[in-house]
Amino acid sequence: MLTYFLLLLAAISLFSLFAGNNQISEDIFWEAVRNGQIAQIQIKEKDGVILGRTKNNVSFYVKVLTADLPNTSKTLREKGVRVQVVGDGFWDYILPWLPTILLVLAMIFITRSFLSGVADGLGGNGKNPLGFLKSKFSSPSEKTIKTRFKDVAGVDEAKAELEEIIEFLRNPDKFTRLGAKIPKGILLVGPPGCGKTLIARAVAGEAGVPFFTTSGAGFVEMFVGVGAGRVRDLFEQGRRNRPCVVFIDEIDAVGRHRGTGLGGGNDEREQTLNQILVEMDGFEENSGIIVIAATNRSDTLDPALIRPGRFDRQVVVPLPDRKGREEILKVHTKSIPLAENVDIAVIARGTPHFSGADISNLVNEAALFAAKTDKNAVEHEDFEKARDKIIAGTERHIEMTKEELEQVAYHEGGHALVAWATPKSDPVHRVSIISRGLALGYTMQLPQKDEYLRDKEKLTAIITVLLGGRAAEEVMLGIQTTGAKNDLERANAVAREMVCGLGMSESLGLLTTKESNGHVVFIGKEIFSRDKNSEATAAKADEEIKKILENCMRQAKDILEKNREKMERLVETLLEKETIESGEIQKILSDS
């Protein structure tokens, strides 16, 4: 605003200086003098300019030679004209520089506006446009961190590993007197939503120390050097407030393996990573600064980052087991009124592979379902609806023809019947022909217990059930539809893993054809790697995959051929009720 005001003031002054002033020639000027038309004259000796006003109050100016000004002044006085000789005024000095001054002011205004905009986008402010060079971290004091280990459920092993870190922050002399060295960095590794950030906060809360938190993506911006500067600022704040916990979430965003993929290696991200390595090396032993980082892609991290002396201790935070899910449910349902028919243990058993975040979402969705129907407490039915929504998606009310509904019913009934008749297959919990998400129907299976190992028979059963829908279309209707697309993709993926990764094939035996480092995660890395498999081996692998799929398809069709009547009863019930629960499914299929 100040710049705008100065520009406006200069324009007004410049306009007022020359507004109404008409330049005339010397001949016209002297003719007006002779005719007595001039009332007042002002002479600027340095510039050779005569400013005047006629008796009719008309302003003018005329330029003459500076050498003639003394004679001009004398002549004018003799003619009775009032003459005033003046030196250089303010505008006489400023006018020659005015364009340059205005240009500089405009450049200052544009630069400040640009930096202020960048600062707002990158974490600075208008008063300090270069504030975005500082690290974007939040640092609540130890008094504001109310998270404790009692708030973290389902990860007992991870909490046990971090107990000694808490003890060190509370009582460092207990370890240093015996020469023990506490790890500088702790890497929390696990799937998304398992509570890695919550655990880090709980460590600081239990120890009663400051907690500085940021994300890996927050270090890298559009300007070169910003990331390294933010790293220095973050660790400098840590040194000033030690003992403390510094938490870097999603460190894989900045700590990926260097020198991989296409493009140059001297990019901003690698400079930031180098600065992190330098800062962690700069710590004194037992300095009181504990760096905790979290990632769900530890395979992409640079080896220098996870070597001893940096992030040398990895704490695995896995998906919770049944007992862990039950504990998490108890934490999240503390503030929610539950009906008498709600059994936390049953809900925990029915949510396999759910993370802590998924369970939190489940409880919230169940509460929303209960609130929509004006209930006073959340019932078991609400948890069932919430789970279906999370797993299969939201119900879609689409108009399908009778023929299409029958095709969907036979497809889903095929999955259910094959699962019922296949050994080692998970029990069918629900079958529905109600559209959810992108699916026209779904068959939900729930394991009786958490599984950590699967044998060949179990994997074959999974493929057989996946192919049950397509098999039912062919056996019962004599058609093939697009509804089996996702089933076929998943069945092929399991069969390929059996052959190429698990050594479960006859012709290839224990030979695995997958790369030992898993799938490529860096663009261009595969250019420099050599395929270790011959074309003949790849062809054999494809044949083995095809053989597994064909055998499973044959088994599914045999089951359907032997149970046609049960299949018809199941489809008839599905078309009538649209959704069938496990108890009714067992009753229909168990009747001879």
XYZ file of N, CA and C in Angstrom, residues 308-424:
351
model
N 24.096 -48.692 11.491
C 24.315 -48.418 12.922
C 24.865 -47.014 13.144
N 24.328 -46.328 14.109
C 24.729 -44.955 14.393
C 23.720 -43.944 13.906
N 22.808 -44.381 13.054
C 21.722 -43.499 12.604
C 20.397 -44.156 12.996
N 19.631 -44.611 12.023
C 18.418 -45.357 12.373
C 18.779 -46.834 12.463
N 19.482 -47.167 13.537
C 20.023 -48.515 13.649
C 19.062 -49.484 14.320
N 17.945 -49.004 14.837
C 16.984 -49.909 15.461
C 15.639 -49.769 14.757
N 15.139 -50.877 14.262
C 13.844 -50.891 13.598
C 12.817 -51.574 14.494
N 11.723 -50.882 14.715
C 10.625 -51.412 15.525
C 9.441 -51.659 14.592
N 9.033 -52.904 14.484
C 7.941 -53.271 13.588
C 6.604 -53.001 14.276
N 5.742 -52.293 13.560
C 4.384 -52.010 14.051
C 3.415 -52.684 13.084
N 3.075 -53.950 13.311
C 2.269 -54.699 12.342
C 0.775 -54.435 12.501
N 0.006 -55.029 11.596
C -1.444 -55.011 11.765
C -1.804 -55.769 13.040
N -2.754 -55.287 13.803
C -3.082 -55.955 15.075
C -3.734 -57.317 14.853
N -3.463 -58.248 15.764
C -4.133 -59.544 15.722
C -5.516 -59.420 16.367
N -6.205 -60.549 16.533
C -7.560 -60.500 17.076
C -7.587 -59.857 18.461
N -6.637 -60.238 19.313
C -6.583 -59.659 20.655
C -6.285 -58.164 20.584
N -5.373 -57.783 19.695
C -5.049 -56.368 19.540
C -6.232 -55.569 19.028
N -6.977 -56.146 18.075
C -8.160 -55.443 17.559
C -9.206 -55.261 18.655
N -9.311 -56.246 19.520
C -10.258 -56.137 20.630
C -9.855 -55.010 21.574
N -8.559 -54.874 21.851
C -8.089 -53.795 22.722
C -8.313 -52.431 22.075
N -8.059 -52.354 20.776
C -8.265 -51.084 20.068
C -9.743 -50.708 20.067
N -10.607 -51.680 19.863
C -12.047 -51.415 19.900
C -12.472 -50.881 21.265
N -11.902 -51.415 22.323
C -12.242 -50.944 23.666
C -11.822 -49.489 23.851
N -10.670 -49.113 23.287
C -10.199 -47.727 23.398
C -11.141 -46.781 22.664
N -11.544 -47.166 21.446
C -12.347 -46.264 20.614
C -13.822 -46.251 20.992
N -14.281 -47.229 21.749
C -15.699 -47.250 22.148
C -15.920 -46.742 23.569
N -14.868 -46.192 24.178
C -15.009 -45.675 25.543
C -16.071 -44.592 25.633
N -16.085 -43.711 24.661
C -16.991 -42.560 24.716
C -18.271 -42.784 23.925
N -18.535 -44.025 23.502
C -19.715 -44.319 22.689
C -20.643 -45.254 23.457
N -21.913 -44.906 23.603
C -22.859 -45.815 24.275
C -23.139 -47.040 23.410
N -22.919 -48.226 23.961
C -23.105 -49.473 23.225
C -24.342 -50.203 23.735
N -25.057 -50.811 22.801
C -26.223 -51.612 23.173
C -25.771 -52.931 23.796
N -26.697 -53.621 24.442
C -26.352 -54.864 25.131
C -25.956 -55.974 24.162
N -26.427 -55.903 22.918
C -26.124 -56.971 21.964
C -24.772 -56.807 21.277
N -24.014 -55.789 21.653
C -22.695 -55.566 21.052
C -21.658 -56.384 21.803
N -20.968 -57.259 21.080
C -19.901 -58.082 21.645
C -18.591 -57.671 20.978
N -17.723 -57.010 21.724
C -16.458 -56.525 21.170
C -15.633 -57.673 20.598
N -15.638 -58.820 21.245
C -14.852 -59.965 20.772
C -15.339 -60.443 19.411
N -16.654 -60.452 19.205
C -17.213 -60.874 17.915
C -16.834 -59.886 16.814
N -16.902 -58.600 17.123
C -16.521 -57.582 16.135
C -15.044 -57.706 15.791
N -14.207 -57.954 16.787
C -12.767 -58.108 16.547
C -12.493 -59.313 15.654
N -13.214 -60.406 15.864
C -13.018 -61.589 15.025
C -13.470 -61.335 13.596
N -14.467 -60.480 13.432
C -15.009 -60.200 12.104
C -14.307 -59.094 11.359
N -13.189 -58.603 11.887
C -12.452 -57.529 11.197
C -10.995 -57.920 10.971
N -10.725 -59.044 10.316
C -9.325 -59.429 10.074
C -8.646 -58.446 9.128
N -7.367 -58.246 9.335
C -6.546 -57.356 8.497
C -6.950 -55.886 8.630
N -7.724 -55.532 9.642
C -8.050 -54.132 9.885
C -6.914 -53.489 10.681
N -6.507 -52.300 10.269
C -5.515 -51.541 11.030
C -6.212 -50.751 12.132
N -5.417 -50.104 12.974
C -5.999 -49.271 14.021
C -6.849 -48.153 13.451
N -6.387 -47.550 12.340
C -7.163 -46.485 11.699
C -8.466 -47.031 11.123
N -8.420 -48.240 10.564
C -9.642 -48.859 10.038
C -10.658 -49.099 11.155
N -10.166 -49.558 12.307
C -11.069 -49.831 13.430
C -11.671 -48.532 13.959
N -10.859 -47.482 14.017
C -11.380 -46.175 14.432
C -12.469 -45.706 13.475
N -12.233 -45.905 12.189
C -13.233 -45.540 11.184
C -14.482 -46.404 11.316
N -14.289 -47.692 11.627
C -15.422 -48.597 11.815
C -16.330 -48.115 12.943
N -15.736 -47.768 14.077
C -16.523 -47.300 15.223
C -17.261 -46.011 14.881
N -16.585 -45.112 14.191
C -17.219 -43.844 13.829
C -18.379 -44.056 12.858
N -18.171 -44.925 11.857
C -19.246 -45.200 10.897
C -20.438 -45.853 11.589
N -20.162 -46.758 12.540
C -21.256 -47.396 13.276
C -22.051 -46.363 14.073
N -21.340 -45.421 14.698
C -22.022 -44.360 15.446
C -22.864 -43.490 14.517
N -22.357 -43.241 13.304
C -23.121 -42.445 12.340
C -24.387 -43.174 11.906
N -24.279 -44.480 11.662
C -25.466 -45.256 11.290
C -26.511 -45.209 12.403
N -26.056 -45.335 13.656
C -26.989 -45.297 14.782
C -27.640 -43.922 14.915
N -26.853 -42.870 14.692
C -27.390 -41.512 14.817
C -28.430 -41.219 13.735
N -28.232 -41.771 12.538
C -29.180 -41.520 11.445
C -30.568 -42.074 11.753
N -30.607 -43.144 12.528
C -31.899 -43.767 12.868
C -32.374 -43.384 14.271
N -31.758 -42.346 14.849
C -32.175 -41.808 16.152
C -32.130 -42.849 17.267
N -31.118 -43.677 17.275
C -30.962 -44.664 18.338
C -30.269 -44.028 19.536
N -30.507 -44.585 20.697
C -29.858 -44.102 21.913
C -28.521 -44.780 22.169
N -28.256 -45.885 21.473
C -27.001 -46.619 21.630
C -26.658 -47.292 20.305
N -25.377 -47.567 20.125
C -24.908 -48.221 18.900
C -25.099 -49.723 19.045
N -25.781 -50.328 18.089
C -26.088 -51.750 18.145
C -25.144 -52.557 17.260
N -25.213 -53.883 17.421
C -24.358 -54.776 16.631
C -24.647 -54.623 15.138
N -25.902 -54.397 14.799
C -26.287 -54.209 13.403
C -25.558 -53.022 12.777
N -25.355 -51.969 13.561
C -24.657 -50.785 13.054
C -23.196 -51.106 12.738
N -22.566 -51.915 13.575
C -21.186 -52.320 13.297
C -21.113 -53.192 12.045
N -22.122 -54.039 11.831
C -22.161 -54.871 10.626
C -22.271 -53.995 9.379
N -23.160 -53.009 9.422
C -23.317 -52.099 8.284
C -22.035 -51.309 8.028
N -21.406 -50.858 9.102
C -20.168 -50.086 8.956
C -19.072 -50.939 8.333
N -18.955 -52.195 8.770
C -17.933 -53.081 8.207
C -18.193 -53.339 6.725
N -19.450 -53.578 6.352
C -19.780 -53.806 4.948
C -19.433 -52.587 4.100
N -19.693 -51.408 4.645
C -19.391 -50.181 3.903
C -17.895 -50.028 3.688
N -17.096 -50.340 4.721
C -15.643 -50.192 4.613
C -15.058 -51.228 3.661
N -15.536 -52.469 3.747
C -14.966 -53.544 2.934
C -15.477 -53.500 1.497
N -16.796 -53.394 1.326
C -17.393 -53.519 -0.003
C -17.806 -52.190 -0.617
N -17.877 -51.130 0.170
C -18.286 -49.840 -0.361
C -19.720 -49.499 0.013
N -20.131 -48.311 -0.369
C -21.479 -47.836 -0.067
C -22.498 -48.490 -0.995
N -23.679 -48.750 -0.457
C -24.742 -49.336 -1.279
C -25.096 -48.410 -2.437
N -25.289 -49.031 -3.621
C -25.727 -48.284 -4.801
C -27.071 -48.850 -5.258
N -28.033 -47.980 -5.403
C -29.363 -48.407 -5.847
C -29.457 -48.183 -7.354
N -29.105 -49.222 -8.099
C -29.134 -49.136 -9.557
C -30.217 -50.072 -10.090
N -30.765 -49.702 -11.223
C -31.825 -50.495 -11.838
C -31.202 -51.551 -12.744
N -31.350 -52.833 -12.349
C -30.888 -53.942 -13.180
C -32.088 -54.745 -13.661
N -31.945 -55.320 -14.838
C -33.020 -56.154 -15.359
C -33.092 -57.459 -14.571
N -34.203 -58.164 -14.721
C -34.371 -59.449 -14.040
C -33.285 -60.429 -14.466
N -32.940 -60.394 -15.744
C -31.904 -61.298 -16.255
C -30.551 -60.987 -15.628
N -30.224 -59.692 -15.489
C -28.950 -59.310 -14.881
C -28.905 -59.694 -13.405
N -30.017 -59.515 -12.693
C -30.062 -59.913 -11.284
C -29.835 -61.414 -11.128
N -30.409 -62.198 -12.018
C -30.211 -63.645 -11.963
C -28.748 -64.003 -12.212
N -28.126 -63.322 -13.160
C -26.712 -63.588 -13.446
C -25.844 -63.257 -12.238
N -26.133 -62.126 -11.584
C -25.377 -61.754 -10.383
C -25.619 -62.770 -9.275
N -26.862 -63.223 -9.127
C -27.189 -64.196 -8.079
C -26.463 -65.518 -8.311
N -26.424 -65.991 -9.548
C -25.704 -67.231 -9.833
C -24.201 -67.051 -9.614
N -23.688 -65.893 -9.987
C -22.252 -65.628 -9.810
C -21.880 -65.650 -8.328
N -22.613 -64.885 -7.516
C -22.292 -64.832 -6.087
C -22.618 -66.157 -5.398
N -23.694 -66.802 -5.829
C -24.006 -68.111 -5.277
C -22.934 -69.131 -5.587
N -22.306 -68.996 -6.760
C -21.205 -69.892 -7.103
C -20.035 -69.737 -6.154
N -19.681 -68.500 -5.814
C -18.615 -68.277 -4.826
C -18.962 -68.946 -3.497
N -20.204 -68.743 -3.049
C -20.608 -69.258 -1.734
C -20.633 -70.784 -1.711
N -21.181 -71.389 -2.750
C -21.280 -72.849 -2.779
C -19.906 -73.504 -2.858
N -19.033 -72.967 -3.704
C -17.685 -73.526 -3.837
C -16.912 -73.347 -2.531
N -17.071 -72.203 -1.875
C -16.394 -71.986 -0.593
C -16.901 -72.967 0.463
N -18.204 -73.234 0.457
C -18.790 -74.173 1.427
C -18.250 -75.590 1.229
N -18.012 -75.985 -0.036
C -17.625 -77.363 -0.341
C -16.117 -77.567 -0.452
N -15.322 -76.506 -0.396
C -13.873 -76.629 -0.571
C -13.182 -76.694 0.788
N -12.402 -77.749 1.041
C -11.651 -77.823 2.306
C -10.672 -76.652 2.442
N -10.459 -76.213 3.664
C -9.540 -75.124 4.013
C -9.985 -73.757 3.502
